[in-house]
Amino acid sequence: MELNGKVALVTGAGSGIGKAAAVLFARAGASVGVLSHTDDEIRKTAEEITRAGGKAIPLVADVGDDAAMKKAVQRLAQEYGRLDIVFANAGINGVWAPIDELTPEEWDRTINTNLRGTYLTLHHAVPHLKKAGGGSILVTASINGTRVFSNAGATAYSCTKAAQVAMVKMLALELAKHRIRVNAICPGMIDTDIQDNTQSRNTEKAEEPAEYPKGEVPLTGGKAGSSDDVAELALFLASDRSKHITGTPVWIDGAESLLIG
């Protein structure tokens, strides 16, 4: 129960990494605000946690909506009286296409969700962390834009992920005096449903042919990592076990990015 007495906010908690982390945080003793833009989905996550004896409240908001995020964070802080852990995990792959075919609207949607969404989450949460006297912020970035640049057409997505890592490093220094740690998790191939919101269009036009050894994930012989694997890393970074770690991106990809970067 290493998070006993702590209050956590997890965005994108309706499925995948966010859901796995929220469930694990609750099992470790935290009261969790689980947030998604999909009402039915996030209520199921909250119900799963409470059925197992944990504490959770569902929060419905689009992470790119300023007013909605302010309201959601305020509700969580009022419900449990504090906020100690923020996992800014919500994100989309968006449209992957050659730069001359990627529309401004497609670019803006990816930036709005991944980058503006991270900014708004932290913008509204940080005052509560300061009031609590410290805490831990986690941001889900990616191997794309940080180690891997060979996924054709993923320019908008990769730019948001590179920017998230830069944000983490900037804020780690800015918030250190408030005893707030800030770290990034950079997953590779994980068994989530993020591909469901990926649209690929004519990416072959942007490809640079390459041949790699057999197996995209060397550590597992090509098998994807699990959301639970990432949740365990998130728990470590949220807990006092990582109390001297901040401003650090951690790649969790079974050496995938070392092979295909």
mmCIF file of N, CA, C and O in Angstrom, residues 74-132:
data_model
loop_
_atom_site.group_PDB
_atom_site.id
_atom_site.type_symbol
_atom_site.label_atom_id
_atom_site.label_comp_id
_atom_site.label_asym_id
_atom_site.label_seq_id
_atom_site.Cartn_x
_atom_site.Cartn_y
_atom_site.Cartn_z
ATOM 1 N N GLN A 74 -10.739 20.347 -10.222
ATOM 2 C CA GLN A 74 -11.328 20.924 -9.015
ATOM 3 C C GLN A 74 -12.237 19.921 -8.316
ATOM 4 O O GLN A 74 -12.230 19.812 -7.077
ATOM 5 N N ARG A 75 -13.002 19.182 -9.090
ATOM 6 C CA ARG A 75 -13.895 18.190 -8.490
ATOM 7 C C ARG A 75 -13.107 17.121 -7.756
ATOM 8 O O ARG A 75 -13.470 16.701 -6.645
ATOM 9 N N LEU A 76 -12.018 16.664 -8.363
ATOM 10 C CA LEU A 76 -11.195 15.642 -7.723
ATOM 11 C C LEU A 76 -10.600 16.161 -6.415
ATOM 12 O O LEU A 76 -10.639 15.475 -5.389
ATOM 13 N N ALA A 77 -10.047 17.363 -6.454
ATOM 14 C CA ALA A 77 -9.427 17.934 -5.260
ATOM 15 C C ALA A 77 -10.464 18.169 -4.158
ATOM 16 O O ALA A 77 -10.170 17.963 -2.970
ATOM 17 N N GLN A 78 -11.659 18.561 -4.522
ATOM 18 C CA GLN A 78 -12.716 18.764 -3.523
ATOM 19 C C GLN A 78 -13.189 17.440 -2.938
ATOM 20 O O GLN A 78 -13.485 17.347 -1.740
ATOM 21 N N GLU A 79 -13.245 16.411 -3.777
ATOM 22 C CA GLU A 79 -13.728 15.099 -3.333
ATOM 23 C C GLU A 79 -12.797 14.487 -2.294
ATOM 24 O O GLU A 79 -13.242 13.942 -1.275
ATOM 25 N N TYR A 80 -11.483 14.566 -2.544
ATOM 26 C CA TYR A 80 -10.530 13.887 -1.672
ATOM 27 C C TYR A 80 -9.645 14.833 -0.859
ATOM 28 O O TYR A 80 -8.840 14.386 -0.049
ATOM 29 N N GLY A 81 -9.772 16.141 -1.094
ATOM 30 C CA GLY A 81 -9.082 17.110 -0.255
ATOM 31 C C GLY A 81 -7.653 17.426 -0.616
ATOM 32 O O GLY A 81 -7.022 18.284 0.008
ATOM 33 N N ARG A 82 -7.116 16.782 -1.636
ATOM 34 C CA ARG A 82 -5.724 17.025 -2.026
ATOM 35 C C ARG A 82 -5.458 16.379 -3.379
ATOM 36 O O ARG A 82 -6.308 15.683 -3.941
ATOM 37 N N LEU A 83 -4.253 16.572 -3.899
ATOM 38 C CA LEU A 83 -3.800 15.905 -5.119
ATOM 39 C C LEU A 83 -2.296 15.728 -5.016
ATOM 40 O O LEU A 83 -1.572 16.680 -4.724
ATOM 41 N N ASP A 84 -1.829 14.488 -5.217
ATOM 42 C CA ASP A 84 -0.415 14.161 -5.030
ATOM 43 C C ASP A 84 0.263 13.624 -6.280
ATOM 44 O O ASP A 84 1.480 13.772 -6.444
ATOM 45 N N ILE A 85 -0.498 12.966 -7.136
ATOM 46 C CA ILE A 85 0.067 12.281 -8.300
ATOM 47 C C ILE A 85 -0.754 12.634 -9.531
ATOM 48 O O ILE A 85 -1.991 12.587 -9.500
ATOM 49 N N VAL A 86 -0.083 12.992 -10.603
ATOM 50 C CA VAL A 86 -0.758 13.284 -11.873
ATOM 51 C C VAL A 86 -0.107 12.442 -12.971
ATOM 52 O O VAL A 86 1.107 12.523 -13.182
ATOM 53 N N PHE A 87 -0.918 11.638 -13.622
ATOM 54 C CA PHE A 87 -0.438 10.844 -14.755
ATOM 55 C C PHE A 87 -1.134 11.366 -16.002
ATOM 56 O O PHE A 87 -2.276 11.021 -16.294
ATOM 57 N N ALA A 88 -0.434 12.257 -16.738
ATOM 58 C CA ALA A 88 -0.956 12.833 -17.978
ATOM 59 C C ALA A 88 -0.712 11.830 -19.100
ATOM 60 O O ALA A 88 0.309 11.863 -19.785
ATOM 61 N N ASN A 89 -1.659 10.947 -19.273
ATOM 62 C CA ASN A 89 -1.484 9.805 -20.167
ATOM 63 C C ASN A 89 -2.313 9.900 -21.442
ATOM 64 O O ASN A 89 -1.984 9.261 -22.444
ATOM 65 N N ALA A 90 -3.374 10.707 -21.446
ATOM 66 C CA ALA A 90 -4.279 10.749 -22.593
ATOM 67 C C ALA A 90 -3.551 11.184 -23.864
ATOM 68 O O ALA A 90 -2.731 12.107 -23.837
ATOM 69 N N GLY A 91 -3.864 10.520 -24.957
ATOM 70 C CA GLY A 91 -3.244 10.891 -26.228
ATOM 71 C C GLY A 91 -3.805 10.087 -27.378
ATOM 72 O O GLY A 91 -4.475 9.074 -27.178
ATOM 73 N N ILE A 92 -3.541 10.567 -28.584
ATOM 74 C CA ILE A 92 -3.972 9.869 -29.794
ATOM 75 C C ILE A 92 -2.798 9.766 -30.763
ATOM 76 O O ILE A 92 -1.864 10.563 -30.701
ATOM 77 N N ASN A 93 -2.871 8.785 -31.638
ATOM 78 C CA ASN A 93 -1.902 8.714 -32.734
ATOM 79 C C ASN A 93 -2.260 9.712 -33.828
ATOM 80 O O ASN A 93 -1.390 10.248 -34.497
ATOM 81 N N GLY A 94 -3.567 9.935 -33.999
ATOM 82 C CA GLY A 94 -4.014 10.872 -35.022
ATOM 83 C C GLY A 94 -3.784 10.352 -36.432
ATOM 84 O O GLY A 94 -3.744 9.150 -36.671
ATOM 85 N N VAL A 95 -3.609 11.272 -37.352
ATOM 86 C CA VAL A 95 -3.411 10.925 -38.769
ATOM 87 C C VAL A 95 -1.925 10.868 -39.076
ATOM 88 O O VAL A 95 -1.184 11.795 -38.761
ATOM 89 N N TRP A 96 -1.513 9.783 -39.704
ATOM 90 C CA TRP A 96 -0.134 9.638 -40.186
ATOM 91 C C TRP A 96 -0.181 9.737 -41.704
ATOM 92 O O TRP A 96 -0.825 8.928 -42.378
ATOM 93 N N ALA A 97 0.477 10.755 -42.239
ATOM 94 C CA ALA A 97 0.438 11.006 -43.684
ATOM 95 C C ALA A 97 1.648 11.845 -44.072
ATOM 96 O O ALA A 97 2.250 12.504 -43.220
ATOM 97 N N PRO A 98 2.023 11.841 -45.358
ATOM 98 C CA PRO A 98 3.102 12.730 -45.808
ATOM 99 C C PRO A 98 2.784 14.176 -45.444
ATOM 100 O O PRO A 98 1.621 14.578 -45.433
ATOM 101 N N ILE A 99 3.804 14.961 -45.163
ATOM 102 C CA ILE A 99 3.604 16.315 -44.654
ATOM 103 C C ILE A 99 2.814 17.190 -45.621
ATOM 104 O O ILE A 99 2.042 18.056 -45.203
ATOM 105 N N ASP A 100 2.959 16.958 -46.926
ATOM 106 C CA ASP A 100 2.226 17.774 -47.894
ATOM 107 C C ASP A 100 0.780 17.310 -48.072
ATOM 108 O O ASP A 100 -0.006 17.972 -48.764
ATOM 109 N N GLU A 101 0.417 16.190 -47.456
ATOM 110 C CA GLU A 101 -0.958 15.696 -47.508
ATOM 111 C C GLU A 101 -1.668 15.808 -46.162
ATOM 112 O O GLU A 101 -2.890 15.730 -46.097
ATOM 113 N N LEU A 102 -0.902 15.984 -45.098
ATOM 114 C CA LEU A 102 -1.482 16.144 -43.771
ATOM 115 C C LEU A 102 -2.161 17.510 -43.685
ATOM 116 O O LEU A 102 -1.522 18.544 -43.885
ATOM 117 N N THR A 103 -3.452 17.516 -43.406
ATOM 118 C CA THR A 103 -4.191 18.787 -43.412
ATOM 119 C C THR A 103 -3.956 19.565 -42.124
ATOM 120 O O THR A 103 -3.643 18.980 -41.079
ATOM 121 N N PRO A 104 -4.131 20.877 -42.142
ATOM 122 C CA PRO A 104 -4.016 21.669 -40.915
ATOM 123 C C PRO A 104 -4.971 21.192 -39.818
ATOM 124 O O PRO A 104 -4.614 21.205 -38.634
ATOM 125 N N GLU A 105 -6.152 20.757 -40.198
ATOM 126 C CA GLU A 105 -7.118 20.275 -39.216
ATOM 127 C C GLU A 105 -6.632 18.994 -38.551
ATOM 128 O O GLU A 105 -6.803 18.804 -37.336
ATOM 129 N N GLU A 106 -6.007 18.114 -39.336
ATOM 130 C CA GLU A 106 -5.475 16.873 -38.778
ATOM 131 C C GLU A 106 -4.294 17.155 -37.857
ATOM 132 O O GLU A 106 -4.165 16.549 -36.784
ATOM 133 N N TRP A 107 -3.425 18.070 -38.287
ATOM 134 C CA TRP A 107 -2.296 18.484 -37.448
ATOM 135 C C TRP A 107 -2.805 19.053 -36.123
ATOM 136 O O TRP A 107 -2.345 18.672 -35.043
ATOM 137 N N ASP A 108 -3.782 19.962 -36.191
ATOM 138 C CA ASP A 108 -4.287 20.639 -34.996
ATOM 139 C C ASP A 108 -4.928 19.662 -34.015
ATOM 140 O O ASP A 108 -4.793 19.818 -32.795
ATOM 141 N N ARG A 109 -5.619 18.650 -34.522
ATOM 142 C CA ARG A 109 -6.290 17.696 -33.633
ATOM 143 C C ARG A 109 -5.267 16.927 -32.810
ATOM 144 O O ARG A 109 -5.447 16.728 -31.597
ATOM 145 N N THR A 110 -4.175 16.497 -33.448
ATOM 146 C CA THR A 110 -3.143 15.764 -32.725
ATOM 147 C C THR A 110 -2.449 16.658 -31.705
ATOM 148 O O THR A 110 -2.228 16.258 -30.555
ATOM 149 N N ILE A 111 -2.112 17.877 -32.112
ATOM 150 C CA ILE A 111 -1.467 18.818 -31.201
ATOM 151 C C ILE A 111 -2.399 19.145 -30.039
ATOM 152 O O ILE A 111 -1.971 19.220 -28.874
ATOM 153 N N ASN A 112 -3.676 19.346 -30.325
ATOM 154 C CA ASN A 112 -4.644 19.740 -29.309
ATOM 155 C C ASN A 112 -4.781 18.674 -28.228
ATOM 156 O O ASN A 112 -4.812 18.985 -27.033
ATOM 157 N N THR A 113 -4.870 17.418 -28.646
ATOM 158 C CA THR A 113 -5.043 16.337 -27.674
ATOM 159 C C THR A 113 -3.753 16.040 -26.927
ATOM 160 O O THR A 113 -3.725 16.015 -25.691
ATOM 161 N N ASN A 114 -2.677 15.833 -27.654
ATOM 162 C CA ASN A 114 -1.443 15.350 -27.023
ATOM 163 C C ASN A 114 -0.675 16.433 -26.284
ATOM 164 O O ASN A 114 -0.202 16.205 -25.163
ATOM 165 N N LEU A 115 -0.534 17.596 -26.892
ATOM 166 C CA LEU A 115 0.318 18.621 -26.300
ATOM 167 C C LEU A 115 -0.487 19.626 -25.470
ATOM 168 O O LEU A 115 -0.165 19.871 -24.304
ATOM 169 N N ARG A 116 -1.525 20.198 -26.065
ATOM 170 C CA ARG A 116 -2.374 21.097 -25.283
ATOM 171 C C ARG A 116 -3.008 20.329 -24.116
ATOM 172 O O ARG A 116 -3.128 20.863 -22.999
ATOM 173 N N GLY A 117 -3.396 19.074 -24.359
ATOM 174 C CA GLY A 117 -4.001 18.269 -23.303
ATOM 175 C C GLY A 117 -3.057 18.052 -22.128
ATOM 176 O O GLY A 117 -3.467 18.120 -20.966
ATOM 177 N N THR A 118 -1.787 17.803 -22.426
ATOM 178 C CA THR A 118 -0.795 17.656 -21.354
ATOM 179 C C THR A 118 -0.625 18.974 -20.611
ATOM 180 O O THR A 118 -0.595 19.010 -19.374
ATOM 181 N N TYR A 119 -0.494 20.059 -21.368
ATOM 182 C CA TYR A 119 -0.357 21.382 -20.754
ATOM 183 C C TYR A 119 -1.530 21.688 -19.828
ATOM 184 O O TYR A 119 -1.348 22.107 -18.669
ATOM 185 N N LEU A 120 -2.772 21.500 -20.303
ATOM 186 C CA LEU A 120 -3.932 21.830 -19.490
ATOM 187 C C LEU A 120 -4.027 20.953 -18.248
ATOM 188 O O LEU A 120 -4.397 21.419 -17.161
ATOM 189 N N THR A 121 -3.689 19.675 -18.389
ATOM 190 C CA THR A 121 -3.704 18.773 -17.235
ATOM 191 C C THR A 121 -2.775 19.286 -16.141
ATOM 192 O O THR A 121 -3.150 19.386 -14.970
ATOM 193 N N LEU A 122 -1.561 19.633 -16.537
ATOM 194 C CA LEU A 122 -0.580 20.101 -15.554
ATOM 195 C C LEU A 122 -0.906 21.514 -15.076
ATOM 196 O O LEU A 122 -0.728 21.842 -13.891
ATOM 197 N N HIS A 123 -1.361 22.363 -15.978
ATOM 198 C CA HIS A 123 -1.714 23.741 -15.633
ATOM 199 C C HIS A 123 -2.712 23.784 -14.479
ATOM 200 O O HIS A 123 -2.567 24.580 -13.539
ATOM 201 N N HIS A 124 -3.712 22.916 -14.552
ATOM 202 C CA HIS A 124 -4.750 22.929 -13.522
ATOM 203 C C HIS A 124 -4.391 22.075 -12.308
ATOM 204 O O HIS A 124 -4.917 22.312 -11.211
ATOM 205 N N ALA A 125 -3.507 21.105 -12.467
ATOM 206 C CA ALA A 125 -3.173 20.208 -11.363
ATOM 207 C C ALA A 125 -2.047 20.729 -10.477
ATOM 208 O O ALA A 125 -2.050 20.501 -9.261
ATOM 209 N N VAL A 126 -1.081 21.421 -11.061
ATOM 210 C CA VAL A 126 0.108 21.834 -10.310
ATOM 211 C C VAL A 126 -0.207 22.671 -9.074
ATOM 212 O O VAL A 126 0.414 22.460 -8.023
ATOM 213 N N PRO A 127 -1.156 23.611 -9.109
ATOM 214 C CA PRO A 127 -1.455 24.349 -7.879
ATOM 215 C C PRO A 127 -1.847 23.448 -6.709
ATOM 216 O O PRO A 127 -1.506 23.731 -5.553
ATOM 217 N N HIS A 128 -2.530 22.353 -6.991
ATOM 218 C CA HIS A 128 -2.932 21.424 -5.941
ATOM 219 C C HIS A 128 -1.737 20.627 -5.426
ATOM 220 O O HIS A 128 -1.663 20.315 -4.225
ATOM 221 N N LEU A 129 -0.798 20.271 -6.322
ATOM 222 C CA LEU A 129 0.415 19.586 -5.891
ATOM 223 C C LEU A 129 1.251 20.498 -4.999
ATOM 224 O O LEU A 129 1.816 20.062 -3.988
ATOM 225 N N LYS A 130 1.351 21.763 -5.383
ATOM 226 C CA LYS A 130 2.087 22.731 -4.556
ATOM 227 C C LYS A 130 1.446 22.845 -3.171
ATOM 228 O O LYS A 130 2.154 22.868 -2.151
ATOM 229 N N LYS A 131 0.135 22.894 -3.128
ATOM 230 C CA LYS A 131 -0.583 22.991 -1.859
ATOM 231 C C LYS A 131 -0.336 21.770 -0.992
ATOM 232 O O LYS A 131 -0.247 21.874 0.248
ATOM 233 N N ALA A 132 -0.189 20.597 -1.638
ATOM 234 C CA ALA A 132 0.059 19.353 -0.901
ATOM 235 C C ALA A 132 1.501 19.244 -0.417
ATOM 236 O O ALA A 132 1.836 18.347 0.352
#
